[in-house]
mmCIF file of C-alpha atoms in Angstrom:
data_model
loop_
_atom_site.group_PDB
_atom_site.id
_atom_site.type_symbol
_atom_site.label_atom_id
_atom_site.label_comp_id
_atom_site.label_asym_id
_atom_site.label_seq_id
_atom_site.Cartn_x
_atom_site.Cartn_y
_atom_site.Cartn_z
ATOM 1 C CA LYS A 1 14.362 112.219 -83.252
ATOM 2 C CA ALA A 2 10.019 113.126 -82.785
ATOM 3 C CA GLY A 3 8.884 111.958 -79.211
ATOM 4 C CA VAL A 4 5.770 110.197 -78.960
ATOM 5 C CA THR A 5 2.874 112.400 -79.409
ATOM 6 C CA GLN A 6 -0.812 111.864 -78.378
ATOM 7 C CA THR A 7 -3.875 114.086 -79.961
ATOM 8 C CA PRO A 8 -5.939 115.737 -78.317
ATOM 9 C CA ARG A 9 -4.326 116.802 -75.350
ATOM 10 C CA TYR A 10 -7.947 117.666 -73.650
ATOM 11 C CA LEU A 11 -11.207 116.902 -74.391
ATOM 12 C CA ILE A 12 -15.025 117.287 -72.864
ATOM 13 C CA LYS A 13 -17.278 114.658 -73.727
ATOM 14 C CA THR A 14 -21.336 113.563 -72.431
ATOM 15 C CA ARG A 15 -22.201 110.681 -71.206
ATOM 16 C CA GLY A 16 -22.609 107.772 -73.066
ATOM 17 C CA GLN A 17 -20.369 108.806 -76.030
ATOM 18 C CA GLN A 18 -18.108 107.356 -77.512
ATOM 19 C CA VAL A 19 -14.170 108.826 -77.693
ATOM 20 C CA THR A 20 -11.472 107.703 -80.000
ATOM 21 C CA LEU A 21 -7.548 108.997 -78.678
ATOM 22 C CA SER A 22 -4.296 108.709 -80.686
ATOM 23 C CA CYS A 23 -1.108 107.767 -80.439
ATOM 24 C CA SER A 24 2.176 107.860 -83.009
ATOM 25 C CA PRO A 25 5.004 106.166 -80.947
ATOM 26 C CA ILE A 26 8.521 106.893 -82.086
ATOM 27 C CA SER A 27 9.806 105.962 -85.665
ATOM 28 C CA GLY A 28 10.528 102.370 -85.144
ATOM 29 C CA HIS A 29 9.006 101.417 -82.052
ATOM 30 C CA ARG A 30 7.157 98.579 -82.692
ATOM 31 C CA SER A 31 5.015 98.631 -79.392
ATOM 32 C CA VAL A 32 2.793 100.713 -77.898
ATOM 33 C CA SER A 33 0.738 100.452 -74.443
ATOM 34 C CA TRP A 34 -2.289 102.585 -73.285
ATOM 35 C CA TYR A 35 -2.427 103.666 -68.909
ATOM 36 C CA GLN A 36 -4.744 105.038 -67.854
ATOM 37 C CA GLN A 37 -5.009 107.259 -63.804
ATOM 38 C CA THR A 38 -7.626 108.623 -62.481
ATOM 39 C CA PRO A 39 -7.208 110.294 -59.311
ATOM 40 C CA GLY A 40 -5.569 108.988 -56.773
ATOM 41 C CA GLN A 41 -4.816 105.901 -58.595
ATOM 42 C CA GLY A 42 -1.404 105.432 -59.762
ATOM 43 C CA LEU A 43 -0.931 104.411 -63.659
ATOM 44 C CA GLN A 44 -3.183 101.276 -64.149
ATOM 45 C CA PHE A 45 -2.849 98.691 -67.635
ATOM 46 C CA LEU A 46 -5.203 98.736 -70.400
ATOM 47 C CA PHE A 47 -3.627 97.039 -73.276
ATOM 48 C CA GLU A 48 -0.560 96.355 -75.175
ATOM 49 C CA TYR A 49 -0.255 96.498 -78.661
ATOM 50 C CA PHE A 50 2.369 95.108 -80.703
ATOM 51 C CA SER A 51 2.542 94.727 -85.023
ATOM 52 C CA GLU A 52 -0.769 95.280 -84.944
ATOM 53 C CA THR A 53 -2.037 92.762 -82.903
ATOM 54 C CA GLN A 54 -3.048 92.821 -79.081
ATOM 55 C CA ARG A 55 0.032 91.766 -76.722
ATOM 56 C CA ASN A 56 -2.247 91.861 -73.783
ATOM 57 C CA LYS A 57 -4.650 93.903 -71.448
ATOM 58 C CA GLY A 58 -5.465 95.056 -68.332
ATOM 59 C CA ASN A 59 -8.512 94.343 -65.988
ATOM 60 C CA PHE A 60 -10.637 97.045 -67.901
ATOM 61 C CA PRO A 61 -14.614 96.034 -69.217
ATOM 62 C CA GLY A 62 -14.965 95.317 -72.615
ATOM 63 C CA ARG A 63 -16.358 99.297 -73.986
ATOM 64 C CA PHE A 64 -12.380 99.683 -73.273
ATOM 65 C CA SER A 65 -10.580 98.804 -76.929
ATOM 66 C CA GLY A 66 -7.623 99.229 -79.066
ATOM 67 C CA ARG A 67 -5.996 98.482 -82.470
ATOM 68 C CA GLN A 68 -2.951 99.248 -84.285
ATOM 69 C CA PHE A 69 -2.054 100.293 -87.196
ATOM 70 C CA SER A 70 0.635 99.511 -89.916
ATOM 71 C CA ASN A 71 2.544 102.656 -89.111
ATOM 72 C CA SER A 72 2.114 101.083 -85.338
ATOM 73 C CA ARG A 73 -0.212 103.738 -85.600
ATOM 74 C CA SER A 74 -2.967 103.158 -82.159
ATOM 75 C CA GLU A 75 -6.210 104.125 -81.275
ATOM 76 C CA MET A 76 -7.612 103.350 -77.773
ATOM 77 C CA ASN A 77 -11.393 103.813 -78.052
ATOM 78 C CA VAL A 78 -14.117 103.757 -75.228
ATOM 79 C CA SER A 79 -18.008 103.379 -75.990
ATOM 80 C CA THR A 80 -20.631 104.514 -73.433
ATOM 81 C CA LEU A 81 -18.742 106.676 -71.382
ATOM 82 C CA GLU A 82 -19.397 107.196 -68.274
ATOM 83 C CA LEU A 83 -18.642 109.791 -65.006
ATOM 84 C CA GLY A 84 -15.702 107.752 -63.496
ATOM 85 C CA ASP A 85 -13.975 106.718 -67.654
ATOM 86 C CA SER A 86 -12.280 111.100 -66.588
ATOM 87 C CA ALA A 87 -9.290 110.733 -66.530
ATOM 88 C CA LEU A 88 -5.373 111.224 -68.286
ATOM 89 C CA TYR A 89 -4.792 108.509 -70.679
ATOM 90 C CA LEU A 90 -1.394 108.196 -71.464
ATOM 91 C CA CYS A 91 0.221 105.476 -74.361
ATOM 92 C CA ALA A 92 3.740 104.322 -73.933
ATOM 93 C CA SER A 93 6.256 103.212 -77.172
ATOM 94 C CA SER A 94 8.339 100.886 -77.303
ATOM 95 C CA ALA A 95 11.718 99.911 -79.592
ATOM 96 C CA ASP A 96 12.686 97.017 -77.619
ATOM 97 C CA ASN A 97 10.187 95.919 -74.997
ATOM 98 C CA TYR A 98 12.958 97.220 -72.401
ATOM 99 C CA GLY A 99 12.374 101.050 -72.528
ATOM 100 C CA TYR A 100 9.415 102.936 -72.430
ATOM 101 C CA THR A 101 9.074 106.647 -74.165
ATOM 102 C CA PHE A 102 5.198 108.684 -73.127
ATOM 103 C CA GLY A 103 3.821 111.270 -74.100
ATOM 104 C CA SER A 104 2.418 113.487 -73.080
ATOM 105 C CA GLY A 105 -1.014 112.297 -72.607
ATOM 106 C CA THR A 106 -5.075 112.741 -73.308
ATOM 107 C CA ARG A 107 -6.852 114.696 -70.600
ATOM 108 C CA LEU A 108 -10.095 113.406 -71.049
ATOM 109 C CA THR A 109 -13.695 114.921 -69.101
ATOM 110 C CA VAL A 110 -16.983 112.929 -68.755
ATOM 111 C CA VAL A 111 -19.730 115.172 -67.917
ATOM 112 C CA ILE B 1 -2.225 90.207 -58.165
ATOM 113 C CA LEU B 2 0.737 92.224 -58.459
ATOM 114 C CA ASN B 3 0.973 94.690 -56.388
ATOM 115 C CA VAL B 4 4.628 97.547 -56.349
ATOM 116 C CA GLU B 5 4.545 100.027 -53.637
ATOM 117 C CA GLN B 6 5.660 102.960 -52.744
ATOM 118 C CA SER B 7 7.017 105.185 -49.664
ATOM 119 C CA PRO B 8 6.889 107.765 -48.420
ATOM 120 C CA GLN B 9 3.620 109.236 -50.420
ATOM 121 C CA SER B 10 5.262 112.478 -49.873
ATOM 122 C CA LEU B 11 8.555 113.804 -49.295
ATOM 123 C CA HIS B 12 9.187 118.008 -48.523
ATOM 124 C CA VAL B 13 13.458 118.416 -47.832
ATOM 125 C CA GLN B 14 15.304 122.075 -48.002
ATOM 126 C CA GLU B 15 17.224 122.322 -51.308
ATOM 127 C CA GLY B 16 20.608 121.488 -50.663
ATOM 128 C CA ASP B 17 18.988 117.835 -48.347
ATOM 129 C CA SER B 18 19.596 114.863 -50.157
ATOM 130 C CA THR B 19 16.416 112.332 -49.855
ATOM 131 C CA ASN B 20 15.797 108.590 -50.578
ATOM 132 C CA PHE B 21 13.052 106.894 -51.733
ATOM 133 C CA THR B 22 11.274 102.331 -51.398
ATOM 134 C CA CYS B 23 9.897 100.715 -54.094
ATOM 135 C CA SER B 24 8.709 97.617 -53.049
ATOM 136 C CA PHE B 25 7.744 94.326 -55.965
ATOM 137 C CA PRO B 26 7.208 91.121 -55.801
ATOM 138 C CA SER B 27 10.354 88.987 -56.476
ATOM 139 C CA SER B 28 8.698 86.655 -58.750
ATOM 140 C CA ASN B 29 8.530 87.155 -62.438
ATOM 141 C CA PHE B 30 10.928 90.076 -62.260
ATOM 142 C CA TYR B 31 12.311 91.167 -65.783
ATOM 143 C CA ALA B 32 13.203 94.481 -64.846
ATOM 144 C CA LEU B 33 12.290 97.668 -62.680
ATOM 145 C CA HIS B 34 11.538 100.711 -64.476
ATOM 146 C CA TRP B 35 12.407 104.999 -62.203
ATOM 147 C CA TYR B 36 10.239 107.796 -63.487
ATOM 148 C CA ARG B 37 10.390 110.977 -62.784
ATOM 149 C CA TRP B 38 7.157 113.100 -64.074
ATOM 150 C CA GLU B 39 6.763 116.840 -63.637
ATOM 151 C CA THR B 40 2.909 118.665 -63.509
ATOM 152 C CA ALA B 41 2.239 118.729 -67.946
ATOM 153 C CA LYS B 42 4.650 116.422 -68.883
ATOM 154 C CA SER B 43 5.006 113.315 -69.997
ATOM 155 C CA PRO B 44 6.794 110.547 -67.942
ATOM 156 C CA GLU B 45 10.437 110.655 -67.716
ATOM 157 C CA ALA B 46 12.680 107.790 -67.956
ATOM 158 C CA LEU B 47 15.686 107.430 -64.894
ATOM 159 C CA PHE B 48 16.371 104.236 -65.168
ATOM 160 C CA VAL B 49 15.873 100.706 -66.352
ATOM 161 C CA MET B 50 17.091 97.589 -63.485
ATOM 162 C CA THR B 51 17.416 94.259 -64.365
ATOM 163 C CA LEU B 52 20.050 92.963 -62.328
ATOM 164 C CA ASN B 53 20.306 92.200 -59.281
ATOM 165 C CA GLY B 54 22.481 94.730 -56.804
ATOM 166 C CA ASP B 55 22.811 96.634 -60.084
ATOM 167 C CA GLU B 56 23.734 99.757 -59.551
ATOM 168 C CA LYS B 57 22.836 103.116 -61.790
ATOM 169 C CA LYS B 58 23.792 107.131 -61.575
ATOM 170 C CA LYS B 59 22.703 109.510 -63.764
ATOM 171 C CA GLY B 60 23.548 113.239 -62.316
ATOM 172 C CA ARG B 61 23.114 113.397 -58.614
ATOM 173 C CA ILE B 62 19.802 110.773 -58.496
ATOM 174 C CA SER B 63 20.844 106.807 -57.996
ATOM 175 C CA ALA B 64 19.430 103.798 -57.671
ATOM 176 C CA THR B 65 20.029 100.450 -56.629
ATOM 177 C CA LEU B 66 18.444 97.425 -56.997
ATOM 178 C CA ASN B 67 17.432 94.312 -54.756
ATOM 179 C CA THR B 68 15.143 91.176 -56.574
ATOM 180 C CA LYS B 69 15.861 88.493 -53.659
ATOM 181 C CA GLU B 70 14.015 91.186 -51.298
ATOM 182 C CA GLY B 71 12.178 92.832 -53.346
ATOM 183 C CA TYR B 72 12.987 96.234 -53.307
ATOM 184 C CA SER B 73 14.685 99.161 -54.727
ATOM 185 C CA TYR B 74 16.393 102.696 -53.069
ATOM 186 C CA LEU B 75 16.314 106.083 -55.268
ATOM 187 C CA TYR B 76 18.388 108.555 -54.280
ATOM 188 C CA ILE B 77 18.894 112.152 -55.083
ATOM 189 C CA LYS B 78 22.007 114.182 -53.836
ATOM 190 C CA GLY B 79 21.561 117.772 -52.518
ATOM 191 C CA SER B 80 18.368 118.005 -53.879
ATOM 192 C CA GLN B 81 17.381 121.294 -56.106
ATOM 193 C CA PRO B 82 13.392 122.467 -56.553
ATOM 194 C CA GLU B 83 14.115 121.774 -60.054
ATOM 195 C CA ASP B 84 14.462 117.700 -58.798
ATOM 196 C CA SER B 85 10.630 118.612 -57.113
ATOM 197 C CA ALA B 86 8.570 115.692 -59.450
ATOM 198 C CA THR B 87 6.194 112.543 -58.904
ATOM 199 C CA TYR B 88 8.857 110.007 -58.799
ATOM 200 C CA LEU B 89 7.195 106.567 -60.591
ATOM 201 C CA CYS B 90 8.854 103.018 -60.628
ATOM 202 C CA ALA B 91 6.745 100.561 -62.314
ATOM 203 C CA LEU B 92 7.726 96.708 -62.813
ATOM 204 C CA HIS B 93 8.135 95.134 -65.692
ATOM 205 C CA GLY B 94 7.313 91.092 -65.241
ATOM 206 C CA SER B 95 8.186 89.709 -68.651
ATOM 207 C CA GLY B 96 9.873 90.857 -71.625
ATOM 208 C CA ASN B 97 7.618 89.472 -74.045
ATOM 209 C CA THR B 98 4.908 91.871 -73.368
ATOM 210 C CA GLY B 99 4.788 95.962 -72.988
ATOM 211 C CA LYS B 100 2.931 95.601 -69.675
ATOM 212 C CA LEU B 101 4.514 97.820 -66.935
ATOM 213 C CA ILE B 102 2.632 97.842 -63.347
ATOM 214 C CA PHE B 103 3.105 101.115 -61.724
ATOM 215 C CA GLY B 104 3.295 101.520 -57.931
ATOM 216 C CA GLN B 105 2.330 105.108 -57.064
ATOM 217 C CA GLY B 106 4.878 107.533 -56.898
ATOM 218 C CA THR B 107 6.691 109.769 -53.905
ATOM 219 C CA THR B 108 5.818 113.004 -54.882
ATOM 220 C CA LEU B 109 8.879 115.547 -53.964
ATOM 221 C CA GLN B 110 9.014 118.532 -52.574
ATOM 222 C CA VAL B 111 12.020 120.979 -52.296
ATOM 223 C CA LYS B 112 12.229 124.331 -51.246
ATOM 224 C CA PRO B 113 14.061 126.941 -51.521
#
């Protein structure tokens, strides 16, 4: 059974650019959540999608957005990148709002 | 703002030692408490999902207990091994209608051979 797949694994972008990260959940999982980890911070909740609808949103600026497709794959987008957006971005999927399986993450560096 | 606290922040033990960590959370708005183990360069691995007050779960040498009335959970590792070295995260799940987990900062365990 394939796990949660995040692409790309590493990314380097310049300030002001925008970036799109992808998350393919475990087959059959309809919930996809996104988290950010910056140095010295715990995992911070960005948003969650369920059946193509955003179900919950964390306390992040509007530059952070996401979407979910009919096959449950999800993308998150960050526009007008800032240095502080450099972080590890993790996604997690769930079939039942009980157990969550995480991907290996995308490490974004903004220079 | 819901806050999840973990202690200690880091721990160094010798191989064979037993150890335990604490996770504190607000006892209101409780649906479940999750424990994860996170090794460097890997994805967080689910250890336990606990929902009932007094719950006790075990997986090999690792066990966890839950007290929802006072808002804490303990994770125990018996006879620590070097491969147990990782960061252990707990996360509060406030509602079954959302996938939002509120994570603590984690406890980083280093087990010396």
